[in-house]
Amino acid sequence: LSMCSKLCYAIGGAPNQVAGSAASFFLQIYLLDIAHITPFHASLVLFVGKASGAVTDPVAGFFISKSRWTKIGRLMPWVLACTPFTIVSYFFMWYLPPFVSGRAAWYLTFHCLFQALTTLFQVPYSALTMFLSTDQKDRDSATAYRMTMEVLGTLIGAALQGQIVASAHVSPRCTVNPSVNTTDSWHDTPSIPDPSDPLSHQAKVYMIAAGVIASVYLLGIVVLFLGVKERDDPYALNSDRAIPFCKGLALTMKHGPYVKLTASFLLISTAVQLEQGNFVLFCTHAAGLRNHFQYLVVTILVSAAVSVPFWQKFLQRFGKKCAACGISWMIPFAVMLVTIPNLILAYFVAFISGLSIAASLLLPWSMLPDVVDNFRLQNPHGKGHETIFYSSYVFFTKMSAGIGLGISAAGLEFTGYKPGICRQPDDVILTLKLLIGAVPAILILLGLFILLFYPITEESRKETKLALEELR
C-alpha cells in the first residue's frame, strides 16, 4: 500500500472530524448562550441527535452489507452520495432562525440529520480499512495516517471555529472583578443579548464558521475518491455468501474480544466526549478563563496531533494494550485544574489531555481490525461482516456519548444554568467541575479495567495473520 494511498485515505476522513470537532466543543455553548434555548432543550438536542446517529449505524450497516460491487467499489458510492446532504444539514445546524419559539425543534431536526448523515459516511469509510490491503502492518499504518489526519482535522475544526466565533462570547462586562462589583445585576443581567435577528453579530460569525467548515468536505471527498482504490474481499471464495445482518449482529455480540473492546472504549469515549462538550463552558463559567478557551482548545488538539505518530511507534514496540495506559494521563491533571484553576496549569493540562485523547482515538480503530481478523478466522466461510462490526461499534460509542452529553446538559438545567450571564450559580460551577474532573476519571478507570481482559495479544495477532494467509 503506497504512502500516497494512505495519505489520500486519511485526508478523506478529516472533514468529518473538522465538523465533529466544532460541534463537540461549541454546539452546547452555542445552543445555551447564542440560540438561548433552555438547558433542558439543549440536552434533548444533544442526546436525540447522538441517538439518531447511533440508530443509523446498524441501519447503515444493514444496507451497506447488502450492497453490490460497482465500478468504484461497494463502500465508496455511499461515501460520495451522502456528502452533499451532510454539508447542507451542517450549515443549517448553525443557522439562527428568525423565530424564537421553535428554535429547539429547528436545532433538533438538523442535528439529527447531520448525525445520521455523518454515520452514513463514517461506517463505509471506516470499514474501508479492511479493503485497502490484506497486510496487518499496512492496515495499522493506514489507520495511523488516518488518525493523524483526523486529529489534525479536529484541530482545524476547533481552531477555525474558536477563532471565528470567539468574539461572540466575549463581553467587556464580564471582565469586571466580581469582588469589586457586588451588585446582583452583575450576576443576573445577560452579558450577551438574545440575538433574535439572524443578522446579529453572534449569529453571523457562527454562520461564517459553518460555511468555512462545510466547504472542507468537498476537498476531502475529492481527494479520497481520486486517491483510494477499494479492493474486493481478499479472503472470500466465490461460493461464500454474505452473512445475514441479524445473524451477523448476533455473532458479533457473542464474540468475546469485540464485546470487551467495545465495552472498554464505550466508557472511555464517553469520558472524552464529556471533556470536549463541557470544556468551553468550564473555562467560561467555572475557571475564569473566558478569554483563553480558544487557545486552550488549540493546545489540546495540537498536542493530540503531534503525538499520534508517537503512539503508533509505542504500540508497535510495546503492544496495543500497553499503549492504553496513556489514556489515564489526563486524570490527575484534570483533577488539579478543577481544584486549582490556574492559567499556566490550564495550558499544561491541555497539553497532557491532548496526549491522552490521541491514544483514545488511535487505539480502538487500530484494535478493531484485529478483532475482525479474529472473527474471520473463526467464521471462514462468511463475508460482509466488516460493516457489521464497524457500524455496531460506532452505534454503541455514539449512544453512550449521547447519553452522557444529555445527562450533563440536564444537570446544568437542574442546577440553575442561566444563558449569557457573567457569573453562574455555585451549583452550576460545581456541576461543571464534576463533569470535567470526577466523572471522566471514573469512566476512564472503568474502561481500562475492562480492557485488562481483552484477549488478543501481539502473539495471537501474528498467529491469526499466518492462519489467514494460509486460508487465503
Coordinates of C-alpha atoms in Angstrom, one line a residue:
L1 CA 0.0 0.0 0.0
S2 CA 1.7 3.2 -1.2
M3 CA 2.2 6.2 1.0
C4 CA 0.1 8.3 -1.4
S5 CA -2.9 5.9 -1.0
K6 CA -2.6 6.0 2.8
L7 CA -2.4 9.8 2.8
C8 CA -5.5 10.2 0.5
Y9 CA -7.4 7.7 2.6
A10 CA -6.5 9.7 5.7
I11 CA -7.5 13.1 4.1
G12 CA -10.9 11.7 3.2
G13 CA -11.8 11.2 6.9
A14 CA -10.6 14.7 8.0
P15 CA -13.7 16.7 7.0
N16 CA -16.0 14.6 9.3
Q17 CA -13.6 15.3 12.2
V18 CA -13.4 19.1 11.3
A19 CA -17.2 19.3 11.6
G20 CA -17.5 17.0 14.5
S21 CA -14.8 18.8 16.5
A22 CA -16.6 22.2 16.0
A23 CA -19.8 20.6 17.2
S24 CA -18.2 18.8 20.1
F25 CA -16.5 21.9 21.6
F26 CA -19.0 24.6 20.6
L27 CA -22.5 23.3 20.0
Q28 CA -23.6 23.2 23.6
I29 CA -22.4 26.7 24.4
Y30 CA -24.0 27.9 21.1
L31 CA -27.4 26.4 22.0
L32 CA -27.3 27.9 25.5
D33 CA -25.7 31.3 25.1
I34 CA -26.4 32.2 21.4
A35 CA -29.6 30.5 20.5
H36 CA -30.9 30.9 24.1
I37 CA -32.7 27.7 24.3
T38 CA -33.1 26.2 27.8
P39 CA -30.5 23.6 29.1
F40 CA -33.3 21.0 29.1
H41 CA -34.0 21.6 25.4
A42 CA -30.2 21.7 24.7
S43 CA -29.9 18.3 26.4
L44 CA -32.7 16.9 24.2
V45 CA -30.9 18.3 21.1
L46 CA -27.6 16.7 22.1
F47 CA -28.9 13.4 23.2
V48 CA -31.5 12.8 20.5
G49 CA -29.1 14.0 17.8
K50 CA -26.4 11.5 19.0
A51 CA -29.1 8.8 19.4
S52 CA -30.3 9.3 15.8
G53 CA -26.7 8.9 14.6
A54 CA -26.3 5.8 16.7
V55 CA -29.6 4.3 15.5
T56 CA -28.5 5.0 11.9
D57 CA -25.3 2.9 12.4
P58 CA -26.9 -0.6 12.3
V59 CA -29.3 0.5 9.6
A60 CA -26.4 1.8 7.5
G61 CA -24.5 -1.4 8.2
F62 CA -27.5 -3.5 7.1
F63 CA -28.0 -1.7 3.8
I64 CA -24.2 -1.4 3.1
S65 CA -23.8 -5.2 3.7
K66 CA -26.5 -5.8 1.1
S67 CA -24.7 -3.5 -1.5
R68 CA -23.4 -5.0 -4.6
W69 CA -19.9 -4.4 -6.1
T70 CA -19.8 -1.4 -8.5
K71 CA -17.0 0.0 -10.7
I72 CA -15.9 2.2 -7.8
G73 CA -16.4 -0.4 -5.1
R74 CA -19.0 -1.4 -2.7
L75 CA -18.4 1.2 0.0
M76 CA -17.3 4.3 -1.9
P77 CA -20.7 5.1 -3.5
W78 CA -22.2 5.5 0.0
V79 CA -19.4 7.9 0.9
L80 CA -20.0 10.0 -2.2
A81 CA -23.8 10.0 -2.1
C82 CA -24.3 11.3 1.4
T83 CA -21.7 14.2 1.3
P84 CA -23.9 17.0 -0.3
F85 CA -26.7 16.4 2.2
T86 CA -24.2 16.4 5.1
I87 CA -22.9 19.8 4.0
V88 CA -26.4 21.3 3.9
S89 CA -27.5 19.9 7.2
Y90 CA -24.3 21.0 8.9
F91 CA -24.8 24.6 7.8
F92 CA -28.4 24.9 8.9
M93 CA -27.4 23.3 12.3
W94 CA -25.6 26.6 13.0
Y95 CA -28.2 28.9 11.4
L96 CA -30.2 31.1 13.8
P97 CA -33.8 31.1 12.6
P98 CA -35.7 34.4 13.0
F99 CA -38.4 32.8 15.2
V100 CA -37.8 32.1 18.9
S101 CA -40.5 29.6 20.0
G102 CA -39.5 26.8 17.5
R103 CA -35.7 27.0 17.8
A104 CA -35.4 23.8 19.8
A105 CA -37.2 21.9 17.1
W106 CA -35.1 23.5 14.4
Y107 CA -31.8 22.5 16.0
L108 CA -33.1 19.1 16.9
T109 CA -34.1 18.4 13.3
F110 CA -30.8 19.5 11.7
H111 CA -28.6 18.0 14.4
C112 CA -30.4 14.6 13.9
L113 CA -30.0 14.9 10.1
F114 CA -26.3 15.8 10.5
Q115 CA -25.6 12.9 12.9
A116 CA -27.4 10.4 10.7
L117 CA -25.7 11.6 7.5
T118 CA -22.2 11.5 9.1
T119 CA -23.0 7.9 10.1
L120 CA -23.7 7.0 6.5
F121 CA -20.3 8.5 5.7
Q122 CA -18.4 7.1 8.7
V123 CA -19.5 3.4 8.6
P124 CA -18.4 2.7 5.0
Y125 CA -15.3 5.0 5.3
S126 CA -14.0 3.2 8.5
A127 CA -14.9 -0.2 7.1
L128 CA -12.8 0.7 4.0
T129 CA -9.7 0.0 6.1
M130 CA -10.3 -3.7 5.7
F131 CA -10.4 -3.4 1.9
L132 CA -7.2 -1.3 1.4
S133 CA -4.8 -4.2 2.0
T134 CA -4.6 -7.7 3.4
D135 CA -1.5 -7.0 5.4
Q136 CA -1.9 -6.1 9.1
K137 CA 1.1 -3.7 9.1
D138 CA -0.4 -1.9 6.1
R139 CA -3.7 -1.6 7.7
D140 CA -2.2 -0.4 11.0
S141 CA -0.1 2.1 9.1
A142 CA -3.2 3.4 7.2
T143 CA -5.0 3.7 10.5
A144 CA -2.2 5.7 12.0
Y145 CA -2.2 8.0 8.9
R146 CA -6.0 8.3 9.2
M147 CA -5.9 9.1 12.9
T148 CA -3.1 11.7 12.4
M149 CA -5.2 13.4 9.7
E150 CA -8.4 13.1 11.8
V151 CA -6.7 14.7 14.8
L152 CA -5.4 17.4 12.5
G153 CA -9.0 17.8 11.2
T154 CA -10.2 18.0 14.8
L155 CA -7.6 20.7 15.4
I156 CA -8.5 22.6 12.3
G157 CA -12.2 22.5 13.1
A158 CA -11.8 23.6 16.7
A159 CA -9.2 26.3 15.8
L160 CA -11.3 27.7 12.9
Q161 CA -14.5 27.7 14.9
G162 CA -12.8 29.0 18.0
Q163 CA -11.1 31.9 16.2
I164 CA -14.1 32.9 14.2
V165 CA -16.7 32.8 17.0
A166 CA -14.6 33.9 19.9
S167 CA -16.0 37.5 19.6
A168 CA -19.5 36.1 20.1
H169 CA -18.7 35.1 23.7
V170 CA -16.5 38.0 24.9
S171 CA -18.3 40.7 26.9
P172 CA -16.4 43.7 28.5
R173 CA -18.9 43.5 31.4
C174 CA -17.7 40.0 32.3
T175 CA -14.1 41.2 32.8
V176 CA -15.2 43.2 35.9
N177 CA -13.8 41.7 39.1
P178 CA -16.7 40.2 41.0
S179 CA -15.1 41.0 44.3
V180 CA -15.4 44.7 43.4
N181 CA -18.8 44.6 41.7
T182 CA -21.1 43.3 44.4
T183 CA -24.4 44.2 42.7
D184 CA -26.8 41.4 41.8
S185 CA -27.1 42.8 38.3
W186 CA -23.6 41.5 37.5
H187 CA -24.8 38.0 38.2
D188 CA -28.3 38.2 36.6
T189 CA -28.1 40.5 33.6
P190 CA -27.3 38.7 30.4
S191 CA -23.9 39.7 29.0
I192 CA -25.0 38.6 25.6
P193 CA -28.4 39.8 24.4
D194 CA -30.8 37.4 22.9
P195 CA -29.9 37.6 19.1
S196 CA -33.4 37.0 17.6
D197 CA -32.1 38.7 14.4
P198 CA -30.3 36.2 12.2
L199 CA -28.1 39.1 11.1
S200 CA -26.8 39.9 14.5
H201 CA -23.0 39.7 15.1
Q202 CA -23.2 36.5 17.2
A203 CA -25.3 34.7 14.6
K204 CA -23.2 35.9 11.6
V205 CA -19.9 34.7 13.0
Y206 CA -21.3 31.2 13.6
M207 CA -22.7 31.0 10.1
I208 CA -19.4 32.2 8.6
A209 CA -17.7 29.4 10.6
A210 CA -20.2 26.8 9.4
G211 CA -19.7 27.9 5.8
V212 CA -16.0 27.6 6.0
I213 CA -16.1 24.2 7.6
A214 CA -18.8 22.8 5.3
S215 CA -16.5 23.7 2.3
V216 CA -13.8 21.4 3.7
Y217 CA -16.0 18.4 3.0
L218 CA -15.7 18.9 -0.8
L219 CA -11.9 18.9 -0.8
G220 CA -11.7 15.8 1.4
I221 CA -14.1 13.8 -0.7
V222 CA -12.4 14.7 -4.0
V223 CA -9.0 13.6 -2.6
L224 CA -10.5 10.3 -1.2
F225 CA -12.2 9.4 -4.5
L226 CA -9.2 10.2 -6.7
G227 CA -6.5 8.7 -4.5
V228 CA -8.0 5.5 -3.0
K229 CA -8.9 2.2 -4.7
E230 CA -11.3 -0.1 -2.9
R231 CA -10.5 -3.8 -3.2
D232 CA -12.9 -6.7 -3.0
D233 CA -12.9 -9.1 -0.1
P234 CA -9.5 -10.9 -0.5
Y235 CA -10.4 -13.9 1.6
A236 CA -13.9 -14.7 0.2
L237 CA -14.5 -17.6 -2.2
N238 CA -17.0 -17.2 -5.0
S239 CA -19.1 -19.8 -3.2
D240 CA -19.1 -17.8 0.1
R241 CA -22.3 -16.0 0.9
A242 CA -22.7 -12.8 2.9
I243 CA -23.7 -13.2 6.5
P244 CA -27.3 -12.1 7.0
F245 CA -27.2 -8.8 9.0
C246 CA -29.2 -10.0 12.0
K247 CA -27.3 -13.3 12.3
G248 CA -24.0 -11.4 11.9
L249 CA -25.0 -8.9 14.6
A250 CA -25.9 -11.8 16.9
L251 CA -22.5 -13.4 16.2
T252 CA -20.6 -10.2 16.8
M253 CA -22.4 -9.7 20.2
K254 CA -21.2 -13.1 21.2
H255 CA -17.6 -12.5 20.1
G256 CA -15.6 -12.1 23.3
P257 CA -12.8 -9.8 22.0
Y258 CA -15.3 -7.5 20.4
V259 CA -17.5 -7.2 23.4
K260 CA -14.6 -6.4 25.7
L261 CA -13.1 -3.9 23.3
T262 CA -16.5 -2.1 22.7
A263 CA -17.4 -2.0 26.4
S264 CA -14.0 -0.5 27.3
F265 CA -13.9 2.2 24.7
L266 CA -17.6 2.9 25.2
L267 CA -16.8 4.2 28.6
I268 CA -13.5 5.9 27.5
S269 CA -15.1 7.7 24.6
T270 CA -17.9 8.9 26.8
A271 CA -15.4 10.4 29.1
V272 CA -13.6 12.2 26.2
Q273 CA -16.9 13.5 24.9
L274 CA -17.8 14.9 28.3
E275 CA -14.5 16.7 28.4
Q276 CA -14.9 18.1 24.9
G277 CA -18.6 19.0 25.4
N278 CA -18.1 20.9 28.7
F279 CA -14.6 22.3 28.3
V280 CA -15.6 25.6 26.8
L281 CA -18.4 26.0 29.4
F282 CA -16.0 25.1 32.2
C283 CA -13.4 27.7 31.0
T284 CA -16.0 30.4 30.6
H285 CA -18.0 30.0 33.7
A286 CA -16.0 27.9 36.3
A287 CA -12.3 28.6 35.8
G288 CA -12.2 32.3 34.9
L289 CA -10.5 31.5 31.6
R290 CA -13.2 33.2 29.4
N291 CA -10.6 34.9 27.2
H292 CA -8.4 31.8 26.8
F293 CA -10.7 29.0 25.9
Q294 CA -10.0 29.0 22.1
Y295 CA -6.2 28.9 22.8
L296 CA -6.6 26.0 25.3
V297 CA -8.7 24.1 22.8
V298 CA -6.0 24.6 20.1
T299 CA -3.3 23.4 22.7
I300 CA -5.2 20.2 23.3
L301 CA -5.6 19.4 19.7
V302 CA -2.0 20.4 18.6
S303 CA -0.8 18.0 21.4
A304 CA -3.0 15.3 20.1
A305 CA -2.0 15.7 16.5
V306 CA 1.7 15.6 17.1
S307 CA 1.5 12.7 19.5
V308 CA -0.3 10.2 17.2
P309 CA 3.0 9.1 15.5
F310 CA 4.5 8.6 18.9
W311 CA 1.6 6.4 20.0
Q312 CA 1.8 4.4 16.7
K313 CA 5.5 3.7 17.4
F314 CA 4.7 2.9 21.0
L315 CA 2.1 0.3 20.3
Q316 CA 4.3 -1.3 17.6
R317 CA 7.0 -1.8 20.1
F318 CA 5.2 -2.4 23.4
G319 CA 1.8 -3.6 22.2
K320 CA -1.6 -2.1 21.9
K321 CA -2.9 -3.0 25.4
C322 CA 0.2 -1.4 27.0
A323 CA -0.4 1.8 25.0
A324 CA -3.8 2.2 26.6
C325 CA -2.2 3.3 29.8
G326 CA -1.6 6.7 28.2
I327 CA -5.3 7.4 28.2
S328 CA -5.2 7.7 32.0
W329 CA -2.6 10.5 32.0
M330 CA -5.3 13.2 31.8
I331 CA -7.0 12.1 35.1
P332 CA -4.6 13.6 37.7
F333 CA -4.1 16.8 35.7
A334 CA -7.8 17.4 35.1
V335 CA -8.5 17.0 38.8
M336 CA -5.7 19.5 39.5
L337 CA -7.3 22.0 37.1
V338 CA -10.6 21.7 38.8
T339 CA -9.1 22.2 42.3
I340 CA -6.5 24.8 41.2
P341 CA -7.8 26.9 38.3
N342 CA -4.6 28.5 37.2
L343 CA -3.8 29.7 33.7
I344 CA -0.3 28.1 33.4
L345 CA -1.7 24.9 34.9
A346 CA -4.6 25.0 32.4
Y347 CA -2.2 25.0 29.4
F348 CA -0.2 22.2 30.9
V349 CA -3.4 20.2 31.5
A350 CA -4.5 20.9 27.9
F351 CA -1.2 19.5 26.6
I352 CA -1.4 16.3 28.7
S353 CA -5.1 15.9 27.8
G354 CA -4.1 16.0 24.1
L355 CA -1.7 13.1 24.6
S356 CA -4.4 11.1 26.2
I357 CA -7.0 11.9 23.6
A358 CA -4.7 10.9 20.8
A359 CA -4.3 7.5 22.5
S360 CA -8.0 7.1 23.0
L361 CA -8.6 7.9 19.3
L362 CA -5.9 5.7 17.8
L363 CA -6.3 2.5 19.8
P364 CA -9.8 1.4 19.2
W365 CA -9.5 1.9 15.4
S366 CA -6.2 0.1 15.4
M367 CA -7.5 -2.8 17.5
L368 CA -10.8 -3.3 15.7
P369 CA -9.2 -4.8 12.5
D370 CA -7.5 -7.4 14.8
V371 CA -11.0 -8.3 16.2
V372 CA -12.4 -8.6 12.6
D373 CA -9.5 -10.8 11.6
N374 CA -10.0 -13.0 14.7
F375 CA -13.7 -13.3 13.8
R376 CA -12.9 -14.2 10.2
L377 CA -10.7 -17.0 11.4
Q378 CA -13.5 -18.5 13.4
N379 CA -16.0 -18.0 10.6
P380 CA -14.1 -18.7 7.4
H381 CA -17.0 -19.2 5.0
G382 CA -18.9 -15.9 5.6
K383 CA -18.3 -12.5 4.2
G384 CA -19.7 -9.0 4.5
H385 CA -19.3 -8.9 8.3
E386 CA -16.9 -5.9 8.4
T387 CA -19.5 -3.3 8.1
I388 CA -21.5 -5.0 10.9
F389 CA -18.5 -4.7 13.3
Y390 CA -17.8 -1.1 12.4
S391 CA -21.4 0.1 12.4
S392 CA -22.3 -1.6 15.7
Y393 CA -19.1 -0.3 17.4
V394 CA -19.9 3.3 16.3
F395 CA -23.6 2.7 17.4
F396 CA -22.5 1.9 21.0
T397 CA -20.0 4.7 21.3
K398 CA -22.4 7.3 19.9
M399 CA -25.2 6.2 22.1
S400 CA -23.1 6.3 25.2
A401 CA -21.8 9.7 24.3
G402 CA -25.3 11.0 23.6
I403 CA -26.5 9.8 27.0
G404 CA -23.5 11.4 28.7
L405 CA -23.9 14.7 27.0
G406 CA -27.7 14.7 27.5
I407 CA -27.3 14.0 31.2
S408 CA -24.6 16.7 31.6
A409 CA -26.9 19.3 29.9
A410 CA -29.8 18.2 32.0
G411 CA -27.6 18.6 35.1
L412 CA -27.0 22.2 34.2
E413 CA -30.7 22.7 33.9
F414 CA -31.3 21.2 37.3
T415 CA -28.7 23.3 39.0
G416 CA -30.0 26.6 37.5
Y417 CA -27.9 27.4 34.5
K418 CA -28.9 30.9 33.1
P419 CA -27.8 31.6 29.4
G420 CA -25.5 34.5 28.8
I421 CA -24.9 35.8 32.3
C422 CA -21.4 36.7 33.5
R423 CA -21.4 34.5 36.7
Q424 CA -23.4 31.3 37.1
P425 CA -24.7 30.0 40.4
D426 CA -22.4 28.0 42.6
D427 CA -24.2 24.7 41.9
V428 CA -23.7 25.2 38.2
I429 CA -19.9 25.7 38.8
L430 CA -19.8 22.6 40.9
T431 CA -21.5 20.6 38.2
L432 CA -19.1 21.8 35.6
K433 CA -16.2 20.8 37.8
L434 CA -17.6 17.3 38.3
L435 CA -18.2 16.9 34.5
I436 CA -14.6 17.9 33.8
G437 CA -12.9 16.1 36.6
A438 CA -14.5 13.3 38.6
V439 CA -16.9 11.8 36.1
P440 CA -14.4 11.3 33.2
A441 CA -11.9 10.0 35.7
I442 CA -14.3 7.2 36.9
L443 CA -15.3 6.3 33.3
I444 CA -11.7 6.1 32.1
L445 CA -10.6 3.9 35.0
L446 CA -13.6 1.5 34.5
G447 CA -12.8 1.3 30.8
L448 CA -9.2 0.5 31.3
F449 CA -10.2 -2.2 33.9
I450 CA -12.3 -3.9 31.3
L451 CA -9.5 -3.6 28.7
L452 CA -7.3 -5.8 31.0
F453 CA -9.5 -8.8 30.0
Y454 CA -9.1 -8.1 26.2
P455 CA -7.7 -11.4 25.0
I456 CA -5.9 -10.5 21.7
T457 CA -2.2 -10.2 22.3
E458 CA 0.7 -9.4 20.0
E459 CA 1.5 -13.1 19.7
S460 CA -2.1 -14.1 18.9
R461 CA -2.2 -11.3 16.3
K462 CA 0.8 -12.9 14.5
E463 CA -0.8 -16.4 14.7
T464 CA -4.0 -15.0 13.2
K465 CA -2.1 -13.3 10.4
L466 CA -0.4 -16.6 9.5
A467 CA -3.6 -18.6 9.6
L468 CA -5.4 -16.1 7.4
E469 CA -2.6 -16.1 4.9
E470 CA -2.9 -19.9 4.8
L471 CA -6.6 -19.6 4.3
R472 CA -6.1 -17.1 1.5

